[in-house]
mmCIF file of C-alpha atoms in Angstrom:
data_model
loop_
_atom_site.group_PDB
_atom_site.id
_atom_site.type_symbol
_atom_site.label_atom_id
_atom_site.label_comp_id
_atom_site.label_asym_id
_atom_site.label_seq_id
_atom_site.Cartn_x
_atom_site.Cartn_y
_atom_site.Cartn_z
ATOM 1 C CA MET L 1 7.509 -35.769 -0.439
ATOM 2 C CA SER L 2 7.144 -33.289 2.416
ATOM 3 C CA ILE L 3 9.247 -30.163 2.956
ATOM 4 C CA GLU L 4 9.681 -27.924 5.989
ATOM 5 C CA LEU L 5 8.024 -24.568 5.468
ATOM 6 C CA ALA L 6 7.737 -21.398 7.535
ATOM 7 C CA LEU L 7 4.107 -20.314 7.951
ATOM 8 C CA PHE L 8 2.450 -16.904 7.881
ATOM 9 C CA PRO L 9 -1.028 -17.422 9.394
ATOM 10 C CA LEU L 10 -3.620 -14.882 8.246
ATOM 11 C CA GLN L 11 -7.326 -14.232 8.592
ATOM 12 C CA SER L 12 -7.591 -14.488 4.822
ATOM 13 C CA VAL L 13 -7.131 -17.058 2.065
ATOM 14 C CA LEU L 14 -4.432 -16.828 -0.589
ATOM 15 C CA PHE L 15 -5.284 -18.374 -3.958
ATOM 16 C CA PRO L 16 -2.771 -19.602 -6.538
ATOM 17 C CA GLY L 17 -2.029 -16.691 -8.866
ATOM 18 C CA GLY L 18 -3.302 -14.213 -6.298
ATOM 19 C CA LEU L 19 -1.662 -10.999 -5.123
ATOM 20 C CA LEU L 20 -0.942 -10.725 -1.400
ATOM 21 C CA GLN L 21 0.155 -7.420 0.130
ATOM 22 C CA LEU L 22 1.492 -7.571 3.668
ATOM 23 C CA ARG L 23 2.511 -4.936 6.184
ATOM 24 C CA VAL L 24 5.146 -6.737 8.246
ATOM 25 C CA PHE L 25 6.322 -5.413 11.614
ATOM 26 C CA GLU L 26 6.653 -8.373 14.000
ATOM 27 C CA ALA L 27 10.272 -9.482 14.491
ATOM 28 C CA ARG L 28 9.545 -13.119 13.596
ATOM 29 C CA TYR L 29 8.102 -12.117 10.231
ATOM 30 C CA LEU L 30 10.726 -9.469 9.501
ATOM 31 C CA ASP L 31 13.311 -12.245 9.965
ATOM 32 C CA LEU L 32 11.238 -14.578 7.788
ATOM 33 C CA VAL L 33 11.041 -12.063 4.937
ATOM 34 C CA GLY L 34 14.786 -11.477 5.120
ATOM 35 C CA GLN L 35 15.502 -15.193 5.017
ATOM 36 C CA CYS L 36 13.128 -15.796 2.096
ATOM 37 C CA LEU L 37 14.768 -12.966 0.133
ATOM 38 C CA ARG L 38 18.276 -14.270 0.805
ATOM 39 C CA GLU L 39 17.412 -17.852 -0.082
ATOM 40 C CA GLN L 40 14.844 -16.968 -2.769
ATOM 41 C CA GLN L 41 12.403 -19.312 -1.086
ATOM 42 C CA PRO L 42 8.630 -19.029 -0.557
ATOM 43 C CA PHE L 43 6.766 -19.137 2.732
ATOM 44 C CA GLY L 44 3.383 -20.666 3.444
ATOM 45 C CA VAL L 45 0.183 -18.670 3.894
ATOM 46 C CA ILE L 46 -2.390 -20.546 5.945
ATOM 47 C CA ALA L 47 -5.805 -19.300 7.072
ATOM 48 C CA LEU L 48 -6.539 -19.127 10.782
ATOM 49 C CA GLN L 49 -9.485 -21.061 12.184
ATOM 50 C CA GLN L 50 -8.763 -19.717 15.673
ATOM 51 C CA GLY L 51 -6.362 -17.078 16.972
ATOM 52 C CA ARG L 52 -5.135 -13.722 15.763
ATOM 53 C CA GLU L 53 -2.524 -12.648 13.248
ATOM 54 C CA VAL L 54 -0.532 -10.693 15.833
ATOM 55 C CA ARG L 55 1.102 -12.842 18.507
ATOM 56 C CA SER L 56 -0.620 -13.023 21.874
ATOM 57 C CA GLU L 57 0.985 -14.943 24.744
ATOM 58 C CA GLY L 58 -0.825 -18.164 25.606
ATOM 59 C CA GLU L 59 -3.391 -17.809 22.830
ATOM 60 C CA VAL L 60 -4.697 -21.006 21.240
ATOM 61 C CA VAL L 61 -4.051 -21.062 17.484
ATOM 62 C CA ALA L 62 -5.669 -23.399 14.946
ATOM 63 C CA PHE L 63 -5.026 -23.513 11.191
ATOM 64 C CA GLU L 64 -6.831 -24.758 8.116
ATOM 65 C CA SER L 65 -5.331 -27.908 6.600
ATOM 66 C CA VAL L 66 -4.565 -26.463 3.136
ATOM 67 C CA GLY L 67 -2.596 -23.304 2.371
ATOM 68 C CA THR L 68 -0.744 -21.670 -0.513
ATOM 69 C CA LEU L 69 2.920 -20.951 -1.107
ATOM 70 C CA ALA L 70 3.728 -17.233 -1.352
ATOM 71 C CA GLN L 71 6.662 -16.069 -3.490
ATOM 72 C CA ILE L 72 7.938 -12.575 -2.678
ATOM 73 C CA ILE L 73 7.740 -10.158 -5.625
ATOM 74 C CA ASP L 74 9.169 -7.051 -3.996
ATOM 75 C CA VAL L 75 9.717 -5.371 -0.632
ATOM 76 C CA ASP L 76 9.448 -1.690 0.256
ATOM 77 C CA SER L 77 10.717 -0.123 3.471
ATOM 78 C CA THR L 78 9.389 3.421 3.757
ATOM 79 C CA GLU L 79 8.763 3.333 7.525
ATOM 80 C CA ALA L 80 11.261 2.331 10.190
ATOM 81 C CA GLY L 81 10.689 -1.239 11.351
ATOM 82 C CA ILE L 82 7.911 -1.908 8.833
ATOM 83 C CA LEU L 83 8.159 -3.754 5.529
ATOM 84 C CA LYS L 84 5.563 -3.604 2.786
ATOM 85 C CA VAL L 85 5.758 -6.946 1.029
ATOM 86 C CA ARG L 86 4.058 -7.970 -2.213
ATOM 87 C CA CYS L 87 3.764 -11.702 -2.893
ATOM 88 C CA GLN L 88 2.220 -13.992 -5.446
ATOM 89 C CA GLY L 89 0.377 -17.163 -4.526
ATOM 90 C CA THR L 90 1.777 -20.203 -6.318
ATOM 91 C CA THR L 91 1.153 -23.824 -5.290
ATOM 92 C CA ARG L 92 -1.264 -25.192 -2.695
ATOM 93 C CA PHE L 93 0.058 -27.389 0.096
ATOM 94 C CA MET L 94 -1.339 -29.816 2.647
ATOM 95 C CA LEU L 95 -0.340 -29.050 6.219
ATOM 96 C CA GLY L 96 1.353 -31.814 8.183
ATOM 97 C CA GLU L 97 3.084 -31.758 11.573
ATOM 98 C CA ARG L 98 3.581 -28.218 12.836
ATOM 99 C CA ARG L 99 5.652 -26.675 15.614
ATOM 100 C CA GLN L 100 6.293 -23.218 17.010
ATOM 101 C CA GLN L 101 9.814 -21.881 17.354
ATOM 102 C CA GLY L 102 11.070 -19.849 20.298
ATOM 103 C CA ASN L 103 10.510 -16.561 18.467
ATOM 104 C CA GLY L 104 6.864 -17.490 17.823
ATOM 105 C CA LEU L 105 7.295 -18.447 14.165
ATOM 106 C CA TRP L 106 5.304 -21.495 13.078
ATOM 107 C CA VAL L 107 6.935 -24.066 10.812
ATOM 108 C CA ALA L 108 5.372 -27.221 9.411
ATOM 109 C CA ASP L 109 6.042 -30.245 7.284
ATOM 110 C CA VAL L 110 3.943 -29.715 4.158
ATOM 111 C CA THR L 111 3.169 -31.631 0.998
ATOM 112 C CA GLU L 112 2.648 -29.670 -2.204
ATOM 113 C CA GLN L 113 -0.647 -30.306 -4.008
ATOM 114 C CA ALA L 114 -1.227 -30.565 -7.742
ATOM 115 C CA ASP L 115 -1.963 -27.302 -9.547
ATOM 116 C CA ASP L 116 -5.236 -26.834 -11.402
ATOM 117 C CA GLU L 117 -5.185 -28.398 -14.843
ATOM 118 C CA PRO L 118 -5.288 -25.388 -17.212
ATOM 119 C CA VAL L 119 -8.553 -25.768 -19.123
ATOM 120 C CA PRO L 120 -10.527 -23.129 -21.029
ATOM 121 C CA PRO L 121 -13.822 -21.984 -19.497
ATOM 122 C CA ALA L 122 -16.846 -23.849 -20.808
ATOM 123 C CA GLU L 123 -19.011 -21.883 -23.223
ATOM 124 C CA ALA L 124 -21.711 -21.577 -20.549
ATOM 125 C CA MET L 125 -19.175 -19.754 -18.329
ATOM 126 C CA LEU L 126 -18.251 -17.034 -20.850
ATOM 127 C CA GLY L 127 -20.636 -14.546 -19.219
ATOM 128 C CA THR L 128 -18.734 -14.995 -15.951
ATOM 129 C CA VAL L 129 -15.451 -14.444 -17.788
ATOM 130 C CA ARG L 130 -16.743 -11.236 -19.402
ATOM 131 C CA ALA L 131 -18.096 -10.034 -16.052
ATOM 132 C CA LEU L 132 -14.640 -10.485 -14.487
ATOM 133 C CA ALA L 133 -13.022 -8.507 -17.322
ATOM 134 C CA ASN L 134 -15.569 -5.738 -16.746
ATOM 135 C CA ALA L 135 -14.936 -5.793 -12.984
ATOM 136 C CA ILE L 136 -11.193 -5.481 -13.552
ATOM 137 C CA GLY L 137 -11.799 -2.531 -15.891
ATOM 138 C CA SER L 138 -13.989 -0.797 -13.286
ATOM 139 C CA LEU L 139 -11.413 -1.364 -10.551
ATOM 140 C CA LYS L 140 -8.631 0.038 -12.744
ATOM 141 C CA ASN L 141 -10.709 3.135 -13.466
ATOM 142 C CA ARG L 142 -10.842 3.694 -9.692
ATOM 143 C CA GLY L 143 -7.086 3.271 -9.378
ATOM 144 C CA ALA L 144 -7.211 -0.243 -7.927
ATOM 145 C CA GLU L 145 -5.267 -3.152 -9.397
ATOM 146 C CA PRO L 146 -5.921 -6.184 -7.197
ATOM 147 C CA PHE L 147 -4.664 -8.761 -9.705
ATOM 148 C CA LEU L 148 -1.288 -9.545 -11.196
ATOM 149 C CA GLU L 149 -0.841 -9.561 -14.949
ATOM 150 C CA PRO L 150 -0.936 -11.366 -17.293
ATOM 151 C CA TYR L 151 -4.673 -11.893 -17.067
ATOM 152 C CA ARG L 152 -5.550 -15.455 -18.036
ATOM 153 C CA PHE L 153 -9.157 -15.287 -19.133
ATOM 154 C CA ASP L 154 -8.594 -18.499 -21.124
ATOM 155 C CA ASP L 155 -7.991 -20.502 -17.912
ATOM 156 C CA ALA L 156 -11.074 -21.583 -15.915
ATOM 157 C CA GLY L 157 -9.129 -21.959 -12.661
ATOM 158 C CA TRP L 158 -7.548 -18.500 -12.943
ATOM 159 C CA VAL L 159 -10.919 -16.854 -13.611
ATOM 160 C CA ALA L 160 -12.519 -18.729 -10.709
ATOM 161 C CA ASN L 161 -9.704 -17.771 -8.328
ATOM 162 C CA ARG L 162 -9.963 -14.085 -9.147
ATOM 163 C CA TRP L 163 -13.727 -14.139 -8.607
ATOM 164 C CA CYS L 164 -13.227 -15.933 -5.281
ATOM 165 C CA GLU L 165 -10.991 -13.059 -4.180
ATOM 166 C CA LEU L 166 -13.663 -10.486 -5.080
ATOM 167 C CA LEU L 167 -16.864 -12.116 -3.862
ATOM 168 C CA PRO L 168 -18.327 -11.093 -0.461
ATOM 169 C CA ILE L 169 -18.245 -14.636 0.934
ATOM 170 C CA SER L 170 -17.147 -16.025 4.288
ATOM 171 C CA LEU L 171 -13.581 -17.025 5.040
ATOM 172 C CA ALA L 172 -14.713 -20.648 5.380
ATOM 173 C CA ALA L 173 -16.393 -20.599 1.948
ATOM 174 C CA ARG L 174 -13.312 -19.008 0.380
ATOM 175 C CA GLN L 175 -11.154 -21.714 1.953
ATOM 176 C CA LYS L 176 -13.372 -24.528 0.621
ATOM 177 C CA LEU L 177 -13.256 -23.055 -2.879
ATOM 178 C CA MET L 178 -9.470 -22.715 -2.765
ATOM 179 C CA GLU L 179 -9.137 -26.364 -1.711
ATOM 180 C CA LEU L 180 -11.182 -27.668 -4.645
ATOM 181 C CA PRO L 181 -8.798 -29.584 -6.955
ATOM 182 C CA ASP L 182 -10.727 -28.776 -10.151
ATOM 183 C CA GLY L 183 -10.654 -25.227 -11.514
ATOM 184 C CA ALA L 184 -13.583 -25.833 -13.878
ATOM 185 C CA VAL L 185 -15.780 -27.003 -10.980
ATOM 186 C CA ARG L 186 -14.700 -23.977 -8.941
ATOM 187 C CA LEU L 187 -15.727 -21.696 -11.815
ATOM 188 C CA GLN L 188 -19.103 -23.415 -12.108
ATOM 189 C CA ILE L 189 -19.769 -22.788 -8.403
ATOM 190 C CA VAL L 190 -18.814 -19.121 -8.858
ATOM 191 C CA ASP L 191 -21.103 -18.873 -11.892
ATOM 192 C CA GLU L 192 -24.015 -20.312 -9.914
ATOM 193 C CA TYR L 193 -23.349 -17.860 -7.071
ATOM 194 C CA LEU L 194 -23.305 -14.883 -9.453
ATOM 195 C CA ARG L 195 -26.558 -16.003 -11.079
ATOM 196 C CA SER L 196 -28.234 -16.546 -7.707
ATOM 197 C CA ARG L 197 -27.308 -12.956 -6.777
ATOM 198 C CA LYS L 198 -28.567 -11.678 -10.168
ATOM 199 C CA VAL L 199 -25.079 -10.425 -11.064
ATOM 200 C CA LEU L 200 -25.484 -12.554 -14.207
ATOM 201 C CA GLN L 201 -28.734 -13.260 -16.012
#
């Protein structure tokens, strides 16, 4: 079953379970945030194949075919006309027919995709799990907390998603990894990447 969803196109990929921090100042997105808060509804984050995040008259815009629902966690308004919004990625969706409203906001008919089956990491992946725990510890020591708790080191898909957010890979590669329907396979690909870069022995 498809639902109508407001879209927030970005030059980044949101993974399920991921933390997204936005600085919102365009009128169409300020209205969107307000509506989502009132109705306690998510919006859709979709990666841009072509076009920019900030509206430009007459610009051609193209999206990826799979995105992720974003649920607002909290909103801060310390500057006039600017909202700082923290969101959590939840469920992936397949993009269907899309249309642009008069204010520039994109909406689309989307179909939600199945979540990763929660499975524990294979024994061969435990080095990758430990390396992620170490990376999180190092980031925290530097005052950075890029991930939402609770940490789910017992879930292959969760571990893979957090690595995908950290790795210095292209937007297209990140998108392909997000689209993979099997969290264990995603983690195996991450493990192979880390070993090829000698991050793991």
